[in-house]
mmCIF file of C-alpha atoms (C1' of nucleotides) in Angstrom:
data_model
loop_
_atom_site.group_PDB
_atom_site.id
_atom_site.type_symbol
_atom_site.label_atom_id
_atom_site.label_comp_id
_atom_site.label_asym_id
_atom_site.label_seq_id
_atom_site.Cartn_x
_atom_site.Cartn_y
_atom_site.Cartn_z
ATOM 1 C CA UNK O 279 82.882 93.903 1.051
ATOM 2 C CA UNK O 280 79.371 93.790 -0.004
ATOM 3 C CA UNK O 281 76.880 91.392 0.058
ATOM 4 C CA UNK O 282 76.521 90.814 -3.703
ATOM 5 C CA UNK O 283 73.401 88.559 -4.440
ATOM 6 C CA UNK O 284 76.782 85.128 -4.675
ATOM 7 C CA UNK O 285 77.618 85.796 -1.444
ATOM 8 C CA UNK O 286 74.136 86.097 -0.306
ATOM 9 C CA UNK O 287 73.353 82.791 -1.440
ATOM 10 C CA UNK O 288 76.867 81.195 0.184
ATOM 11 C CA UNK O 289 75.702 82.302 3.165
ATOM 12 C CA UNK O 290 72.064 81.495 2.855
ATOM 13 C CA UNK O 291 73.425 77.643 1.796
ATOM 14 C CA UNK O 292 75.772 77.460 4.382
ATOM 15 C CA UNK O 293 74.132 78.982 7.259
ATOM 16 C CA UNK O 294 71.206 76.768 6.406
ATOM 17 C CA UNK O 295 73.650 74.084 6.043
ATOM 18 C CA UNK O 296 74.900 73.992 9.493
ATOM 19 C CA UNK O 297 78.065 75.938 8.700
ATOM 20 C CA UNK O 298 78.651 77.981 11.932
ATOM 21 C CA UNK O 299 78.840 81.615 11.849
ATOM 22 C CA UNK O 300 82.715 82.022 12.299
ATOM 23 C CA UNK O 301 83.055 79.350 9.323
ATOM 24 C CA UNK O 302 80.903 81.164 7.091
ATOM 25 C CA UNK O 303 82.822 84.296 7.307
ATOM 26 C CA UNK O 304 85.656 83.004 7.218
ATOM 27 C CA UNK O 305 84.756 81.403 3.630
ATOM 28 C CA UNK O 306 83.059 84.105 2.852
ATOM 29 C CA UNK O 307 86.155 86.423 3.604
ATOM 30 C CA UNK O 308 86.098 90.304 4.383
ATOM 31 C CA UNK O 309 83.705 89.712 6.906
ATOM 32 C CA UNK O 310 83.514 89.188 10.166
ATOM 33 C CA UNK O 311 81.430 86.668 12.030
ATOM 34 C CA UNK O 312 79.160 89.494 13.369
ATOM 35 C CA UNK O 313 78.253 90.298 9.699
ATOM 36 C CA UNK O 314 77.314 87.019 9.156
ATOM 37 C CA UNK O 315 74.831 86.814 12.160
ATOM 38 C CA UNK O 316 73.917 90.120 11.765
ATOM 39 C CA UNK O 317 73.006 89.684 7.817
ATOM 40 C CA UNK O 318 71.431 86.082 8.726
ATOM 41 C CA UNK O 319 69.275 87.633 10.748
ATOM 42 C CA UNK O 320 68.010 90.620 8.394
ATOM 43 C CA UNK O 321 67.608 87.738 5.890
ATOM 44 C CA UNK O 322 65.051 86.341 8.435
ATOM 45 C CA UNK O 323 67.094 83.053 8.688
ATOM 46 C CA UNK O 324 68.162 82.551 12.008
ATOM 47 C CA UNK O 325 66.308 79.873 14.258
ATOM 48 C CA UNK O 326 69.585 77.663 15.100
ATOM 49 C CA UNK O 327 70.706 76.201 18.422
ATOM 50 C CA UNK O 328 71.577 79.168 20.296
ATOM 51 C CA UNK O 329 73.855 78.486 23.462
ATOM 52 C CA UNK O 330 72.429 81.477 24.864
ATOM 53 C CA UNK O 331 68.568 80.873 23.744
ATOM 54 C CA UNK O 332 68.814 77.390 24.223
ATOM 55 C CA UNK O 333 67.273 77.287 27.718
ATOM 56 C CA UNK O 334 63.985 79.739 27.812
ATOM 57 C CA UNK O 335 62.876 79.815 31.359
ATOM 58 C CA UNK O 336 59.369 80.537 32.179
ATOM 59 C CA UNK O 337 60.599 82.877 34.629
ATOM 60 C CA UNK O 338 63.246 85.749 33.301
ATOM 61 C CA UNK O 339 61.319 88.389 34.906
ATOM 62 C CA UNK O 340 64.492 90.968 35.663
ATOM 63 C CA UNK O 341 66.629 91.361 32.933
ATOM 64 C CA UNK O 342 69.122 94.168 34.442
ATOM 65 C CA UNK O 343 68.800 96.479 32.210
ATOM 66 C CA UNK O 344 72.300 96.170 30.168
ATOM 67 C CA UNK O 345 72.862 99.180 28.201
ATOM 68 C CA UNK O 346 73.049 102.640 30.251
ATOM 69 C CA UNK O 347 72.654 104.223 26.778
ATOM 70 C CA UNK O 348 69.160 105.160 26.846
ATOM 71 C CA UNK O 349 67.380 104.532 29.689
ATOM 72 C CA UNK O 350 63.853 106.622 29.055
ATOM 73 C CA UNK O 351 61.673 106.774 32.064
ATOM 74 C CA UNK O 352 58.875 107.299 30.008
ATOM 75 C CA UNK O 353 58.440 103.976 27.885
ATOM 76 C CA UNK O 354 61.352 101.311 27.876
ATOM 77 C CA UNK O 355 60.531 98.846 25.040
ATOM 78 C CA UNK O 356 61.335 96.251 26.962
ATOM 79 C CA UNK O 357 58.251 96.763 28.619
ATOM 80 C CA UNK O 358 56.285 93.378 27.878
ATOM 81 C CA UNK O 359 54.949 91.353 31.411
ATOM 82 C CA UNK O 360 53.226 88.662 28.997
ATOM 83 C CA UNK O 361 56.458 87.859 27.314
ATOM 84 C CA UNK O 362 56.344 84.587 26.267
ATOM 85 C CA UNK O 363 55.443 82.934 29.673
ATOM 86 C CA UNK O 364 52.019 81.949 28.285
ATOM 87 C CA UNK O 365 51.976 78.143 28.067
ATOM 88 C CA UNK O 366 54.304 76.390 29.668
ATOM 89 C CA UNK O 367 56.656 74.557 27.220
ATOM 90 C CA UNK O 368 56.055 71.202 27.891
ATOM 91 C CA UNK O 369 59.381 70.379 25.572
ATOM 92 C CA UNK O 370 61.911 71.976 26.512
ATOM 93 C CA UNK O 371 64.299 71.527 23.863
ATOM 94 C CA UNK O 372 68.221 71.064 24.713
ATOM 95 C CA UNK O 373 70.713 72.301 22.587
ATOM 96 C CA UNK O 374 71.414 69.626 20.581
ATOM 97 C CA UNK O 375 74.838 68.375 20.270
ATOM 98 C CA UNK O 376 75.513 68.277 16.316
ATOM 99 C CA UNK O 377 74.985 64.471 15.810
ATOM 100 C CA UNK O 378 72.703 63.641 18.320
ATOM 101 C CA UNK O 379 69.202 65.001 17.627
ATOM 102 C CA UNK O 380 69.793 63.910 13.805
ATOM 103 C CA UNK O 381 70.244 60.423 14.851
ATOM 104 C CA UNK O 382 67.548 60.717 17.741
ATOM 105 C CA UNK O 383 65.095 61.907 15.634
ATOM 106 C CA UNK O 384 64.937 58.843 13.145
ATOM 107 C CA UNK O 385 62.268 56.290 13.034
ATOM 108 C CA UNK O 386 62.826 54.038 16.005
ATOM 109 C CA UNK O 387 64.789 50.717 15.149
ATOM 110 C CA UNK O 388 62.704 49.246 12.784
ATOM 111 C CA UNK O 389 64.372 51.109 10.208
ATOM 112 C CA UNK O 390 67.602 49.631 9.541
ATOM 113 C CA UNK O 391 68.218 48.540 6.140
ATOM 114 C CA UNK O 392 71.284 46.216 6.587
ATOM 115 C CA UNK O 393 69.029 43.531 6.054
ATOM 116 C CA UNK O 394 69.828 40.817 3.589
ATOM 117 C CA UNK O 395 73.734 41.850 2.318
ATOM 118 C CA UNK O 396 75.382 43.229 4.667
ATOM 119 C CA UNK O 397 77.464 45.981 2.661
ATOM 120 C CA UNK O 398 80.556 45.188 1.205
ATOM 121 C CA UNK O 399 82.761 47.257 3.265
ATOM 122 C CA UNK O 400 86.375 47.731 1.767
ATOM 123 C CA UNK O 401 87.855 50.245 3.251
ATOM 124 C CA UNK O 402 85.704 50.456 6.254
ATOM 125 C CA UNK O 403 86.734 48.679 9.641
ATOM 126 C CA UNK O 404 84.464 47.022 11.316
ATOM 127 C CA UNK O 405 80.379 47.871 11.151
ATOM 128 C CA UNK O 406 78.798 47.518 14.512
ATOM 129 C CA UNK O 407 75.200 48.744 13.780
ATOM 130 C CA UNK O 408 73.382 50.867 11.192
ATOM 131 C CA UNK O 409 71.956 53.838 12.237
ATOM 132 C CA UNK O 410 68.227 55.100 12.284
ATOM 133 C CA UNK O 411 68.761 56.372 8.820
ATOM 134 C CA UNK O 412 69.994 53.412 7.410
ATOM 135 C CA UNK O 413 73.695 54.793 7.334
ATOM 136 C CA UNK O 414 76.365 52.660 9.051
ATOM 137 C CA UNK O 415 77.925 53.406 12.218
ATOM 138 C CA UNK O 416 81.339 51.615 12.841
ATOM 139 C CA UNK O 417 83.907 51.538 15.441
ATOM 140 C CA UNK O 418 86.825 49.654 16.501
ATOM 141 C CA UNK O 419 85.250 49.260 19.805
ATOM 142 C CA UNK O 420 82.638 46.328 19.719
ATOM 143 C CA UNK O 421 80.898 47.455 22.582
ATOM 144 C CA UNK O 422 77.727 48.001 20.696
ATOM 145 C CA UNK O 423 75.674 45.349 19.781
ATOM 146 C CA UNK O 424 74.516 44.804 16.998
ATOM 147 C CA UNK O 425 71.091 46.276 15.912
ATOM 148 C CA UNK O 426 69.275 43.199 16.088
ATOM 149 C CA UNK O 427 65.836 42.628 13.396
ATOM 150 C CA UNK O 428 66.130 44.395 10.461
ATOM 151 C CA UNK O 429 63.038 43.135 8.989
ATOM 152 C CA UNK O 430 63.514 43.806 5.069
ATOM 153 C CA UNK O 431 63.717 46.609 3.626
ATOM 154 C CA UNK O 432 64.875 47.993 0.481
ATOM 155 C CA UNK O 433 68.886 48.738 1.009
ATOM 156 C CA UNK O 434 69.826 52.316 1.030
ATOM 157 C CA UNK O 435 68.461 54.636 -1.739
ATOM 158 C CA UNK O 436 71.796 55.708 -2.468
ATOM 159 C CA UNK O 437 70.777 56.002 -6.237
ATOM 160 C CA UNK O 438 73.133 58.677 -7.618
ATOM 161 C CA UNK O 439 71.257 61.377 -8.506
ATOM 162 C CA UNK O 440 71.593 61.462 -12.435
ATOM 163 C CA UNK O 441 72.678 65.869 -12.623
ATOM 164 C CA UNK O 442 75.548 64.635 -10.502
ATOM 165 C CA UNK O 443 77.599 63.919 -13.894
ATOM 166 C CA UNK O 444 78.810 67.927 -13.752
ATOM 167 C CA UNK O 445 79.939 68.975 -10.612
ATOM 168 C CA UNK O 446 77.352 70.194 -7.609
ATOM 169 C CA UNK O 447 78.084 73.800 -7.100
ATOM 170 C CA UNK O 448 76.559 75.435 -3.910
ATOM 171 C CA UNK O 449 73.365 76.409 -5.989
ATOM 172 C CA UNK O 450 72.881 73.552 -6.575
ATOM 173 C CA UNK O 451 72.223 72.316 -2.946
ATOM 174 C CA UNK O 452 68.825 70.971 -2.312
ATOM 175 C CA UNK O 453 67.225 68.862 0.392
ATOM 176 C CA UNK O 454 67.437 65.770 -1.832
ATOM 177 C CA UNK O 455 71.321 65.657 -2.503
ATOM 178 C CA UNK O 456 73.973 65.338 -0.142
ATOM 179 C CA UNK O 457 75.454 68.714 0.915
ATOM 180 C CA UNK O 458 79.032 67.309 1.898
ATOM 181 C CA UNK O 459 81.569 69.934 0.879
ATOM 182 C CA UNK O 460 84.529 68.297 -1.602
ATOM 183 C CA UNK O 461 86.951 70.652 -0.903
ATOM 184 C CA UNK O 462 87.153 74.146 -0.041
ATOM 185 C CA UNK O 463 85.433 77.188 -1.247
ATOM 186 C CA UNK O 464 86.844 79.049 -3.143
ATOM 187 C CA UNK O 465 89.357 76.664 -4.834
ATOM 188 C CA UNK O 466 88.439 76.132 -8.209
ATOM 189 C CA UNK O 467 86.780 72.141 -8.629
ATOM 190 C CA UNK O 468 84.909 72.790 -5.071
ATOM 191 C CA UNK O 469 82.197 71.142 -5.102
ATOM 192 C CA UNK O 470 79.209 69.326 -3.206
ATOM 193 C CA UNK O 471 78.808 65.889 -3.234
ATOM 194 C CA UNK O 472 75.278 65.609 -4.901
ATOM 195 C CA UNK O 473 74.220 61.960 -4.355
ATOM 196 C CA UNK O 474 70.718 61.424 -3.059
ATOM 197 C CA UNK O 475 70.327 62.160 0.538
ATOM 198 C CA UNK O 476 70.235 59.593 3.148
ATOM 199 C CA UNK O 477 66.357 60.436 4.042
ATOM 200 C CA UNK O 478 66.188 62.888 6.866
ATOM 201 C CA UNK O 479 69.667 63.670 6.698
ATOM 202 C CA UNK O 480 71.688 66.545 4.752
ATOM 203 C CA UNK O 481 74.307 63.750 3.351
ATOM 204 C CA UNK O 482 74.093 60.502 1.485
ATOM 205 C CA UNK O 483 74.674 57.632 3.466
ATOM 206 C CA UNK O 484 78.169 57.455 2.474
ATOM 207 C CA UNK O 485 78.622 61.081 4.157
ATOM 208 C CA UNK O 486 76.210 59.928 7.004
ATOM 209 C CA UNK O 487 78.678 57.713 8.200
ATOM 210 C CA UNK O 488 81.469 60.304 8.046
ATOM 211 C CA UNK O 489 79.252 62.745 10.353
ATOM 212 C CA UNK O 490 77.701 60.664 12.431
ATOM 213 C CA UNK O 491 80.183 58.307 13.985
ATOM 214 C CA UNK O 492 79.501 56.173 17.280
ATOM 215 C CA UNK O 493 81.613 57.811 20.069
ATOM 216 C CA UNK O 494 84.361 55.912 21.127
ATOM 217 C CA UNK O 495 85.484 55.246 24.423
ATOM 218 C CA UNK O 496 88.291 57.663 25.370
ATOM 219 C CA UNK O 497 91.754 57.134 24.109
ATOM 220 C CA UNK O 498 90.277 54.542 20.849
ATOM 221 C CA UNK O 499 89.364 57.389 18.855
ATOM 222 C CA UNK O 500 90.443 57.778 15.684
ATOM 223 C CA UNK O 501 92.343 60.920 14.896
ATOM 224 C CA UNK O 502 91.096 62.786 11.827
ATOM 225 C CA UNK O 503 87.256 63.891 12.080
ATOM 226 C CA UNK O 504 86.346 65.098 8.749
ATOM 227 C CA UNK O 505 84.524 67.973 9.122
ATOM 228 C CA UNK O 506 82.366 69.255 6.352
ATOM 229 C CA UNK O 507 83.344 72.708 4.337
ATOM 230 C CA UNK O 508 86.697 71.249 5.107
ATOM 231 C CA UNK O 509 87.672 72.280 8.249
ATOM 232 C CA UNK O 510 89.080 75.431 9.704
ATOM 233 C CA UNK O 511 91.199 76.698 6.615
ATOM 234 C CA UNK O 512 95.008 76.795 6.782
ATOM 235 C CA UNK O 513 95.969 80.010 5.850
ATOM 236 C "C1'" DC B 224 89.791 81.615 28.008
ATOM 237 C "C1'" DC B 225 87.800 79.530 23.937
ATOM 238 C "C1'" DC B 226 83.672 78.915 21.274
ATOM 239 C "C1'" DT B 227 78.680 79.846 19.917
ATOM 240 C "C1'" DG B 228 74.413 82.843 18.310
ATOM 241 C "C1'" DA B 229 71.395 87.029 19.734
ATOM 242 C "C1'" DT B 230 70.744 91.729 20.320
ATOM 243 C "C1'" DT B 231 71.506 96.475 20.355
ATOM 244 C "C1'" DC B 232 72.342 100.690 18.251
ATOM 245 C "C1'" DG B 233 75.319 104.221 16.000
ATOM 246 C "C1'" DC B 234 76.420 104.826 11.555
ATOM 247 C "C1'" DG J 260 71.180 97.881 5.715
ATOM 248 C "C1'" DC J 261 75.362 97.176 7.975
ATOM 249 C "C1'" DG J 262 78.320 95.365 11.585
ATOM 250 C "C1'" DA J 263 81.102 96.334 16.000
ATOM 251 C "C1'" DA J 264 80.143 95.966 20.592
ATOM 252 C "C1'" DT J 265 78.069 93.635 23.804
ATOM 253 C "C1'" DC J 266 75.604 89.960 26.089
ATOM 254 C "C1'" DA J 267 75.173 85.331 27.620
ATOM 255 C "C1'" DG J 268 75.359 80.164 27.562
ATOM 256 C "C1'" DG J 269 78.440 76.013 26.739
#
DNA sequence: CCCTGATTCGC
DNA sequence: GCGAATCAGG
């Protein structure tokens, strides 16, 4: 397989997306997961929470030299003292779990938009709080309270976005519509949901509250987790 | 062990 | 440019 400009872009979208590696290769097909990273990386996107980069100590003097392929007495590459030891990081950023830093990043409190109607929730259970984006978290559980002020503010945007009559196809993924996957790749109506983002997050608020759910205690939670591009693909 | 992304390096 | 092999953290 090539990397024809289509599958380029797929993996452009999703990789910026938040697809992992595995999960765009596996859409992608006839790749392998190396591929992926590998061609993410010559495309100069890369940048994502790295288990291995996550933690860059100020120390990581001795790196044992790994590879007993070339080892040139002359001049190693590796050979940089300064690194990047300069200023200490004052932020040392954990890997961030995937819902977390979203939701952490928000406005503090103030922001919650469940001010005057509280949403009509149909199928929904029970909302317990709205989160910093004005999405709603929900649970079973109760053990939350609920977010208390909510000093007015307009309800969630929500607007539908008016090119949203067609379908949203992958190029048509921006920052301002709501990247939720209907579907799977490949299959013939897949598409992406398309309604206005929630602000600050890749979905609209309706998505928000499928990715970002309050954790449960153990043994309450609910069994299927939508995940977005569908899931690991049964084959 | 599974997963992840990063890096290296022969092709 | 490509990607398998390898590394390394979770």
């Amino acid at each position: 397989m090539s990397w024809t400009d289509e599958r380029i872009a797929t993996l452009r979208k999703m990789w910026e997306g938040g697809a992992t590696a595995s999960e765009i290769a596996t859409e992608l097909g006839g790749v392998s997961r190396n591929a992926v990273i590998g061609k993410a990386h010559r495309l100069g996107l890369k940048a994502r929470p790295s288990p291995v980069k996550a933690n860059e100590k100020k120390k990581a003097a001795a790196p044992a030299p790994k590879k007993p392929a070339a080892p040139p007495p002359a001049a190693p590459r590796v050979a940089e003292p300064a690194e990047r030891a300069a200023p200490v990081q004052p932020a040392e950023r954990p890997a961030p779990s995937a819902a977390a830093p979203v939701a952490a990043r928000a406005e503090p409190a103030a922001e919650s938009a469940a001010s005057s109607q509280p949403m009509p929730s149909d199928n929904l259970p029970k909302i317990v709080s709205v989160g910093p984006g004005g999405f709603l978290r929900q649970g079973p559980g109760d053990q939350q309270a609920p977010i208390p002020p909510a000093p007015p503010r307009r309800l969630v945007p929500a607007k539908p976005s008016p090119d949203i009559a067609g379908k949203t196809s992958l190029l048509d993924l921006s920052d301002k519509v709501c990247r939720w996957p209907m579907g799977h790749p490949g299959e013939p109506d897949f598409h992406f949901c398309g309604n206005a983002v929630n602000p600050g997050f890749p979905y609209c608020v309706e998505h928000c509250g499928r990715a970002y759910q309050a954790q449960l205690p153990r043994g309450v939670r609910r069994p299927p987790p939508p995940l977005p591009f569908g899931g690991p693909r049964v084959r």
